[in-house]
Each structure stands twice: as C-alpha cells, then as structure tokens.
XYZ file of C-alpha atoms in Angstrom:
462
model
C 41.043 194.738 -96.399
C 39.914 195.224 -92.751
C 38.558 192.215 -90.494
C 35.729 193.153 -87.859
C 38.332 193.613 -84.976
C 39.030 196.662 -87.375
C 42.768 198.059 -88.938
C 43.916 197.431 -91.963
C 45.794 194.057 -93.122
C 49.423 196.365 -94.323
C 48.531 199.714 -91.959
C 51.542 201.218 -90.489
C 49.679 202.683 -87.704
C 49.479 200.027 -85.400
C 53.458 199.950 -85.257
C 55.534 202.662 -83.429
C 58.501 201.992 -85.979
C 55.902 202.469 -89.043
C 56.872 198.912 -90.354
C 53.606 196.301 -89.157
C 54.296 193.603 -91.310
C 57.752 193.419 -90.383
C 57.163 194.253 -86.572
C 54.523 191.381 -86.586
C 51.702 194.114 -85.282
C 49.925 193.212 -88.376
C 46.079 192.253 -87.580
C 46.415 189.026 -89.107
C 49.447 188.904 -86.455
C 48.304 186.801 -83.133
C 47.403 188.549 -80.655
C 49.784 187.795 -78.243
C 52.633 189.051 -80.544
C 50.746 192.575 -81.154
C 50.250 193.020 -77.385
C 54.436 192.154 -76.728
C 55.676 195.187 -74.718
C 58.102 197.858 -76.599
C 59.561 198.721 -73.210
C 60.048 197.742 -69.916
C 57.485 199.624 -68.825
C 55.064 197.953 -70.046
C 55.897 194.416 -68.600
C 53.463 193.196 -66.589
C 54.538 191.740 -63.087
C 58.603 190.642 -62.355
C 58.866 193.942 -60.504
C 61.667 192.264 -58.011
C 63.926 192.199 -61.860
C 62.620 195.846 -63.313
C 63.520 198.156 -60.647
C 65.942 201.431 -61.737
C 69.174 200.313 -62.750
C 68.772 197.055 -62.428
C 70.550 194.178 -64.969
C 67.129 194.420 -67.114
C 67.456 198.420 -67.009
C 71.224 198.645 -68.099
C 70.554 196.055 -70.842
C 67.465 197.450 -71.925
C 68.926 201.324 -71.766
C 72.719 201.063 -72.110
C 75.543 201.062 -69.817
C 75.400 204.328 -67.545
C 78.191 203.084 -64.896
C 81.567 201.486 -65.465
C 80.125 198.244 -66.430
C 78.518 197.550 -69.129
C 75.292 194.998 -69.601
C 75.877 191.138 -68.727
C 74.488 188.207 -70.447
C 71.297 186.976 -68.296
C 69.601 183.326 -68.337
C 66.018 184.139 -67.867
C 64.701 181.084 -65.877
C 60.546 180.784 -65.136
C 57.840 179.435 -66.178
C 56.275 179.120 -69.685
C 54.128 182.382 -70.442
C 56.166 184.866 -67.745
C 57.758 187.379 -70.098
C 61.027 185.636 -71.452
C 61.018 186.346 -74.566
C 58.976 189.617 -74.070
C 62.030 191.007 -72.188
C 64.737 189.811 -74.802
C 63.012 191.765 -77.406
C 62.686 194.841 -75.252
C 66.655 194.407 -74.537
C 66.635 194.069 -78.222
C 65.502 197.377 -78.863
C 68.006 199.911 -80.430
C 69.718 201.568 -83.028
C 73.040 200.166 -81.961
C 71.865 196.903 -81.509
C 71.159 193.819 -83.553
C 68.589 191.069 -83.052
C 69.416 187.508 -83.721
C 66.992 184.940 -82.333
C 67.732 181.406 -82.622
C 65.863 178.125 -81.104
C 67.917 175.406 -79.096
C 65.568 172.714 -80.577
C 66.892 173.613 -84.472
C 70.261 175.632 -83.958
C 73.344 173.728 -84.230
C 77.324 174.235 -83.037
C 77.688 175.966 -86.772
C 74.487 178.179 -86.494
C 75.865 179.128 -82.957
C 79.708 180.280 -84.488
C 77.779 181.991 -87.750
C 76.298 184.165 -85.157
C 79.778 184.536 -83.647
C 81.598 185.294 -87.024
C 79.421 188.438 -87.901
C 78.551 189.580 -84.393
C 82.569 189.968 -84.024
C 82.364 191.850 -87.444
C 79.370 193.752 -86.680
C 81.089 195.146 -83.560
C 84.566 195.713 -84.829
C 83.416 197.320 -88.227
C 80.169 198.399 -87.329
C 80.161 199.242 -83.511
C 77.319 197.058 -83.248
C 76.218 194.925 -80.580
C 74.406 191.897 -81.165
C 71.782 190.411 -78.639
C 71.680 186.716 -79.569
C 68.570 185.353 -77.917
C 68.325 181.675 -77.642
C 65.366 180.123 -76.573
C 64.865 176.747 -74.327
C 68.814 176.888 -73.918
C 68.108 173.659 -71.638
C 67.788 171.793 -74.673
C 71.679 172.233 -76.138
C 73.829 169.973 -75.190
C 77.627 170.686 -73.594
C 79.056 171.252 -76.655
C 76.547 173.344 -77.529
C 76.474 175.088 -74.480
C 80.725 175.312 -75.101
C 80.642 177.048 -78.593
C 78.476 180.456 -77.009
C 81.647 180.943 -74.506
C 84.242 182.616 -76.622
C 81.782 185.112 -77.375
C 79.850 185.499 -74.185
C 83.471 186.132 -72.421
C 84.694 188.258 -74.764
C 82.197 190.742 -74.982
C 81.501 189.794 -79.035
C 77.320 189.153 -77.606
C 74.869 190.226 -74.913
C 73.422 186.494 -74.427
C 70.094 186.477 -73.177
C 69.029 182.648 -72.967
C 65.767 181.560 -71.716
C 64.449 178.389 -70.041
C 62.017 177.032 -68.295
C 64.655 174.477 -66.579
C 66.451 174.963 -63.404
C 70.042 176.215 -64.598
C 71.918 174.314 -61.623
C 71.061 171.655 -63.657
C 70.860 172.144 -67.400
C 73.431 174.828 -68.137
C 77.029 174.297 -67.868
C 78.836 175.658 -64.872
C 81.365 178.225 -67.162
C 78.288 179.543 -68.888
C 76.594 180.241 -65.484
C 79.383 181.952 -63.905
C 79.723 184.288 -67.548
C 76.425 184.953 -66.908
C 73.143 186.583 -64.448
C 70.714 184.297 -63.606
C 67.157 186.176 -63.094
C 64.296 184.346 -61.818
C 61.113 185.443 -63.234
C 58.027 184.366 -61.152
C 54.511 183.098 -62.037
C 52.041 186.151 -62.983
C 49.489 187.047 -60.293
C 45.664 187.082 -61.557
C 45.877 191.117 -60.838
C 49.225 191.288 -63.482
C 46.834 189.078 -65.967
C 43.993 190.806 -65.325
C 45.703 194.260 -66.301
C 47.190 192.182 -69.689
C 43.648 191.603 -70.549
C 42.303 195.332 -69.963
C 45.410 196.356 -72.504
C 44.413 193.918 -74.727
C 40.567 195.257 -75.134
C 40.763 198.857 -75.412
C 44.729 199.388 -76.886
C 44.740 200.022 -80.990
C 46.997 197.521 -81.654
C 44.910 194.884 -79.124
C 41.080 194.659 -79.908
C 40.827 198.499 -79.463
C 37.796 198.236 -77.784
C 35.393 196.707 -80.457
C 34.147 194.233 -77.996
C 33.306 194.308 -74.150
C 34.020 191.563 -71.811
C 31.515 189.613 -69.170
C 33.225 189.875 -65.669
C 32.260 185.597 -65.628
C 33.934 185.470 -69.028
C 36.917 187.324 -67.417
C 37.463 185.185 -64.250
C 37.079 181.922 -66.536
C 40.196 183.400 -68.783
C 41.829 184.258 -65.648
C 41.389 181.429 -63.685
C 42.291 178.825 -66.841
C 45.099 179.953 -67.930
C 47.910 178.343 -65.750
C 49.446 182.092 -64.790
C 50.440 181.867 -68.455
C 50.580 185.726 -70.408
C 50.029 183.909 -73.807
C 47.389 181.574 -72.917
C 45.167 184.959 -71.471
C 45.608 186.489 -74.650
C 45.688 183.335 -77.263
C 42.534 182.504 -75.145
C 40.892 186.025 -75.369
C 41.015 186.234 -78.755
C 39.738 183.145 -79.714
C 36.760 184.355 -77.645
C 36.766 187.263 -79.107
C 36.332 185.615 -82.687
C 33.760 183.354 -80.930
C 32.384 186.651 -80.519
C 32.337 188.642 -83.550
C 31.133 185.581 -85.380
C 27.642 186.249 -83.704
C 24.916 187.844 -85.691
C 24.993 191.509 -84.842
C 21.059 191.707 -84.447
C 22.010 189.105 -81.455
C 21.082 190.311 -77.682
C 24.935 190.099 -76.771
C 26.406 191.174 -80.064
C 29.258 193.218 -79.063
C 30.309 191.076 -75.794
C 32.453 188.249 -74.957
C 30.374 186.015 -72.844
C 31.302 183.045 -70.225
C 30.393 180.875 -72.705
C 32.253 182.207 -75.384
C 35.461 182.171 -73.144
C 34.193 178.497 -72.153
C 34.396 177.093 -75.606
C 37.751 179.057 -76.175
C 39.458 177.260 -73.453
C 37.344 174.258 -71.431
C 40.653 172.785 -69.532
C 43.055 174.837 -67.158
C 46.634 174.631 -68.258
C 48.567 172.448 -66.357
C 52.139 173.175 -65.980
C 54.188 169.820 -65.684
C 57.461 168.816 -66.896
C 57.910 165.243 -66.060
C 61.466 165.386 -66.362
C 62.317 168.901 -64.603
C 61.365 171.459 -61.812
C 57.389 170.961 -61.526
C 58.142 167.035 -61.738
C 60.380 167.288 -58.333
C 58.671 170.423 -56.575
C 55.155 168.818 -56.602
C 55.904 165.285 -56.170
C 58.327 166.737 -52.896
C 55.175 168.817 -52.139
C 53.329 165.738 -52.429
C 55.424 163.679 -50.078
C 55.342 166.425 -47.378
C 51.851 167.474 -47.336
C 51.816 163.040 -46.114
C 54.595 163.997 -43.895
C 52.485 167.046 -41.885
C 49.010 164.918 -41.832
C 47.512 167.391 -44.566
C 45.319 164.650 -46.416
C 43.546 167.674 -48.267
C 46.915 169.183 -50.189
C 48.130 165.746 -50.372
C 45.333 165.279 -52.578
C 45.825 168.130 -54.494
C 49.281 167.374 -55.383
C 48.441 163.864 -56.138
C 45.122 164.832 -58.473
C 47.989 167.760 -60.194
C 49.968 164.973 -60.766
C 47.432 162.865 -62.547
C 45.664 165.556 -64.735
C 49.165 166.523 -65.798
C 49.491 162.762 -66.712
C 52.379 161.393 -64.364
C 53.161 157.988 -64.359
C 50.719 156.215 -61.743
C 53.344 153.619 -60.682
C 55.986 156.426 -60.069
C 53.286 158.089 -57.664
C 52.334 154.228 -56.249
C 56.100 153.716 -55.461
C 56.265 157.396 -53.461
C 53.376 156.049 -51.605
C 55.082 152.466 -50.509
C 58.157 154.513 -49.382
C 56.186 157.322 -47.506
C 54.213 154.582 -45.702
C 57.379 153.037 -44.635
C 59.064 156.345 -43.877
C 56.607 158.900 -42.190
C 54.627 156.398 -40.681
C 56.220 152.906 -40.040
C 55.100 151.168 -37.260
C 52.993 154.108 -35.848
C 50.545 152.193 -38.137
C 51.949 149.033 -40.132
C 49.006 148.771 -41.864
C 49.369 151.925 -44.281
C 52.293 150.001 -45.946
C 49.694 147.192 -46.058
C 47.517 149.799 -47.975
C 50.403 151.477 -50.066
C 51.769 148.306 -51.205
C 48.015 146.939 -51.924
C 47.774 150.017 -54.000
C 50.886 150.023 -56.066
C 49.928 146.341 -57.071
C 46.329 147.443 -58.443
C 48.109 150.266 -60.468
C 49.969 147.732 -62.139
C 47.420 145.161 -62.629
C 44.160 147.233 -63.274
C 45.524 150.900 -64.838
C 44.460 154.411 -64.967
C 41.779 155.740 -64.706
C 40.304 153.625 -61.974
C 43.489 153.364 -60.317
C 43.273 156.735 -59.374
C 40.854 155.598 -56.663
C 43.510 153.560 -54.927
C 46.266 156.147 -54.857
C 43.793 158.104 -53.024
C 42.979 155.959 -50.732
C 46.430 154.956 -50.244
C 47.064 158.545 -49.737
C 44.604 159.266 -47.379
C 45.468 156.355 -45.312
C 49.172 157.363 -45.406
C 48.462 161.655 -44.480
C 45.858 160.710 -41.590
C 47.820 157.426 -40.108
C 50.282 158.136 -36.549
C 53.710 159.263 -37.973
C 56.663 157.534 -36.565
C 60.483 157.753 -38.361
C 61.478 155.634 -35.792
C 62.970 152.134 -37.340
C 64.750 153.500 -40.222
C 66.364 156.291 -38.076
C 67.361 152.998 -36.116
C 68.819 151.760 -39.412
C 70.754 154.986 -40.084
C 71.955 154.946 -37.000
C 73.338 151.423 -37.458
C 74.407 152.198 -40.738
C 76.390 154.879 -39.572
C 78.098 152.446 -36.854
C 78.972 149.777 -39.257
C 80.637 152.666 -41.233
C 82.357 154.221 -38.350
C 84.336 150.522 -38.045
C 82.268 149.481 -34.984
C 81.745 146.139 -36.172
C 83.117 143.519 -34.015
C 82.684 139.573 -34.685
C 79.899 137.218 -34.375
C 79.556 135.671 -31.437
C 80.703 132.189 -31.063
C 77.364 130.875 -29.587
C 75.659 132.744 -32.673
C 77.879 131.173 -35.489
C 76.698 128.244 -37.724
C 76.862 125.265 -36.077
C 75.289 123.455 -39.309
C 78.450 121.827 -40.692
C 81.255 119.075 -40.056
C 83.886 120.939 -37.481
C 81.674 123.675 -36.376
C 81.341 122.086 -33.106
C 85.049 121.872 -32.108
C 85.141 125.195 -33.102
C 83.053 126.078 -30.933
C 80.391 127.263 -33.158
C 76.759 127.301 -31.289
C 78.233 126.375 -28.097
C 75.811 127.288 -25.266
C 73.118 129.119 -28.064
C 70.083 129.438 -25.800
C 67.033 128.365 -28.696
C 64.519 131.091 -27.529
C 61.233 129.384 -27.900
C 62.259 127.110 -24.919
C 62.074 130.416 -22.618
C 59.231 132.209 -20.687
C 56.982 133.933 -23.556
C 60.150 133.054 -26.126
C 62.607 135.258 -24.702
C 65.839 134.226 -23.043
C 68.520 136.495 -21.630
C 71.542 136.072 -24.484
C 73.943 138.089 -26.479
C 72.776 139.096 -29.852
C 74.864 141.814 -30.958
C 79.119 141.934 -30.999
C 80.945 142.709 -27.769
C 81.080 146.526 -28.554
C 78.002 147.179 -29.596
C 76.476 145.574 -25.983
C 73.453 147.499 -24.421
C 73.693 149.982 -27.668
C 69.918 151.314 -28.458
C 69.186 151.969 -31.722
C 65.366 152.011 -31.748
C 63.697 154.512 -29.958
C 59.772 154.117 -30.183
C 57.551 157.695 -31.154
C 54.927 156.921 -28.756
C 52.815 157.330 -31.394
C 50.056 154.834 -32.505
C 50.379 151.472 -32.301
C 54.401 151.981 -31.886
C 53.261 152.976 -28.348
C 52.179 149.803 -27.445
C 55.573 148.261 -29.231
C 57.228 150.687 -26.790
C 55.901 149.164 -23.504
C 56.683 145.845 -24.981
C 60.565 146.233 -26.500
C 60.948 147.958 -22.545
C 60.721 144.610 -21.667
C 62.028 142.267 -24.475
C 65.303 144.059 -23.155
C 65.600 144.098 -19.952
C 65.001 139.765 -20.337
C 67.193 139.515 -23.296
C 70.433 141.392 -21.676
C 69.747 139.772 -18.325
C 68.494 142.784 -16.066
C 65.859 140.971 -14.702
C-alpha cells in the first residue's frame, strides 16, 4: 500500500535500524517525526551547544575524559530541537529510552523509572536516559523524587522546558544539573530543514517541487518553530498532491497551497512565563526611549497573542506616570482615559485606545523627576530622618490644641503675595532639603522656573 508521496506503509527502508513502524519513520508517520535527526549532526542551528566535546557531544557519544555525561535541562522555545536532541542522546546500544510527560507522570511513575533504571545498571550495565518533557509543569515534590537518582548516577536526566529554570525548577535539581539554552531557529536553519524535507527518502523524497513565494510564506509563518515548517509543509504538500495531475502546477507546492496550510503566523506567548515578562518589559522600554514604532509592535504582539487588555491599560497608567510625569501631565490624562474605555467598551475596539495611549506616552517629554523625588524621600523617612511636626503645622481643630500651642503663628497662605508666604513646611532636619529636581524637559521646564521661585519665598530668601 503506497500513498502518492511514495514508500511503502511497513517498508524497512526508510529506517536506518530496519524497524519503521517502531522507529515512527513509517509514511503514515508525521512528517516532522520522520525528518527527527539520528545524530547530532544533523541538528539544525544551536551550534553555540554542538561544538566537539561539548555536554551534548559526551552525552550523545560517551564519556571520553574522566567525567562522565551530566543531566542537562534543555530550556528554549517551543519547536528548537528539545526533544530532537534527547532522542539523539538516546541513541545506543548501552542505553535505554524512557520518555515520560510532566502533564501525566506522577511521584510513582517517576520512582518506577528509578526502580528498574537502578536494576538495569547494576544487572545490566545499562544506562537509562529518562527524558521528561515540560518539567516546568511538576511540582516540588515532583521535582524531589528525580534527585536520588539524578545524584547518584542511577539516570542521565535530560528535562526540557520552555520555562525559565530560575524559576520553575527547584534549586537542588539545578545545581545536579547543566542548564543549556537553546535559541530561536534563524530563517537560513529553517530554510535548510525544508530543503531536507523535499528531496531526503524518508522526507517527501523529492516527489514535489516548491514555489520560492510558497517557501518564504512557510518560512516567514512559522514562529521560528522546526515543527510548524514541517507540519506546515506537508499539509501543503497534501494540498498539493490532491491536485489533478493533468493540472498546469501538478507536481508543485504553490503560495497558495502553503497559504491555505497555514493563514496565521504562530505567535509565541505564554501569559504566565518568559514571553509574558520579556515583551511586556520590551514594551515598557521601547515608551521609555521615545520608539512609538516598536512600542507598537510589542503592544499589537501582545494583543494577537491575546493578553489581557486591562493588564496592558494598567502598564500604560504607570508608564505615563513614570517615564513621563510632569514633562507632559496630560499623557496620564490619556493613559488613565484609556484604561477606563478598556473596561467599559472591550476588545476589539479598545485596541484603538491603547494605541493611542501608547503613542501619546512614547512621543510625550520624558521626565522621572517626581517619583525619584519620592524615592528619595522614601529613602529619608527610612534612614530615621524624620523629625516632628511643627507646632505651627499641628491641628489646631480641637478643645486644648491652642494651649498647646498647636497652629500658633500658622501663616494661611492665600493671604500672601500670589499665595505664597515664607514658612516652615518640613521638620527641623529636613530644612532647605531638595528633593525635586525638574528635567527641563516639556512642560516640567516651565514648573522649573516657577518651583525656583516658590522656594526662595517659602524659606524666606527673598
């Protein structure tokens, strides 16, 4: 039984072990599991993690030195070769395979594995490579029960996860174990994925061509992501073979083809982990440098990938206060205007407030001025310079106030010149103390000129 793509449902051909159905390089098998690398070789990209005799290398070949292959956490993004390069470590007749998920293992499944990977060593002189995949999702005592035999030598851990390990993995597992990094794949790495995938046996082994246009639009929709290219080219390439083969471009995989395979770019966004914090941070300082055109980028990421619009409304209210305060008082006028309308009128026309809230906010003057004032306070009032009200500045609204003292000799300002009269506002040690310094910039220029002279009246220098 052969399918157009030719090969034969049960061949043995398309697998270098001679076992397709069990290897998963059966044609019936997705593509992206036929086209998974038998070596380290043929990884695509993550060359800063595959040079000679690197952690990959001695896992992947054996120990050739005096230490012998660590446990790794393989942290990146979905689609970057994490599980490709646990079943290449995987590889060998000494070794045994045992895969497990975090989202259906449990503490037992986790000391099963334990159990017989201690036998298999001790009787067998077998090693077992236990990979476990989104480790972010198992809990601490989850995370406790792989120790015994991560320490002792009894597996080669290789856990993978698309979550920052400072913060999902437990610190003893971390230090038991080498982080790698794996970074997104470059267009060129995808582009060489897809070539391997057209004209290799076990890929479509060149039964169909492919339109550059149709290339580019795999390429450019896939996120970065290895699967997606090759879930997406062969669902074009079935597109494809369904055609009539009297039709003028029988035999190719067209634009459109790859178009109705994939019509929206992948969008990597987890709104409780790494791309949640990096672009919303990327967001807040594109604001900060005046760039309205990335701010808008972030913010339109953020809102195809389906963030919550109030959480991006609130980021605005806080930038307007922070980055630009009173260089231009109106953008908190604008931020605050547009957090209200998120709540009262909803996505998707909110969308055209938060970007003019975020314009507003990336082109306005910057100043940091008054709440590097209130830090500055802040900081005082911790350091114990405090002092007591004084007595003129007490309440003076209540039976025995007066002999106290209380509001003796208050000067009420709105009988001065303008509203100002020379008097002491702050305690005795905090006297002639600045703690807001103007930018200059925008309107807080003007507010510079005028607090100049608000204190020279109010302390009496003139």
């Amino acid at each position: 039984m052969t399918d157009q793509l030719g090969g034969d449902l049960f061949s043995s051909a398309q697998s270098d072990d001679g076992a397709a159905r069990a290897s998963g390089t059966g044609r019936h098998t997705p593509l992206a599991v036929r086209m998974r690398p038998r070596s380290l070789d043929e990884i695509v990209g993550q060359q800063h993690l595959l040079e000679p005799g690197s952690p990959l290398h001695v896992l992947a070949e054996g120990s050739r030195g005096p230490a012998g292959p660590a446990s790794v956490i393989l942290y990146g993004p979905p689609g970057t070769g994490k599980t490709t390069i646990a079943h290449v470590i995987a590889r060998g007749d000494t070794r045994r395979f045992v895969e497990l998920s975090a989202i259906r293992a449990g503490v037992k499944d986790v000391r099963r594995v334990m159990d017989q990977a201690l036998d298999d060593r001790d009787l067998r002189g077998v090693t077992t490579v236990l990979f476990l995949d989104e480790i972010h999702r198992f809990n601490k005592a989850q995370q406790d029960a792989l120790l015994p035999g991560v320490e002792n030598g009894w597996i080669i851990l290789v856990a993978a996860t698309t979550e920052n390990p400072s913060f999902s993995i437990i610190s003893p597992l971390l230090s038991r174990s080498l982080m790698l990094t794996l970074q997104p794949l470059t267009e060129d790495d995808l582009g060489g994925l897809l070539d391997r995938a057209l004209s290799e046996p076990r890929g479509l082994d060149g039964t169909l061509a492919l339109e550059d246009e149709a290339r580019g639009h795999i390429l450019r929709m896939s996120g970065g992501d290895a699967r997606r290219v090759l879930t997406t080219l062969e669902a074009a390439a079935a597109v494809a073979a369904g055609r009539d083969e009297g039709a003028e471009d029988a035999g190719v995989i067209t634009a459109a083809d790859a178009e109705q395979a994939m019509d929206h770019a992948v969008q990597r966004y987890d709104r409780d982990g790494d791309q949640h914090y990096d672009i919303i941070s990327a967001f807040i300082k594109s604001l900060r440098g005046s760039d309205p055109d990335a701010a808008l980028h972030w913010l339109a990421r953020m809102i195809v990938a389906g963030e919550d619009p109030r959480f991006i409304a609130r980021r605005l209210v806080i930038a307007a206060g922070e980055e630009v305060g009173m260089a231009d008082p109106t953008a908190l006028q604008t931020a605050v205007a547009a957090a209200q309308s998120v709540q009262l009128i909803g996505m998707p026309e909110a969308r055209i407030l938060l970007a003019e809230a975020t314009v507003h906010i990336a082109t306005a003057p910057k100043s940091n001025a008054s709440y590097q004032a209130l830090d500055a306070a802040i900081a005082d009032v911790k350091a114990g310079r405090t002092g007591t009200v004084p007595p003129h500045l007490r309440d003076a609204h209540y039976a025995g106030a007066a002999r106290m003292g209380h509001g003796a000799e208050y000067a009420y300002a709105h009988d001065g010149p303008h509203h100002v009269v020379p008097q002491q506002y702050p305690p005795d040690e905090l006297v002639g103390v600045d703690y807001y310094r103007p930018s200059g910039n925008g309107q807080e220029r003007a507010v510079a000129d005028r607090l100049e002279r608000l204190r020279a009246i109010v302390r009496g220098q003139r």
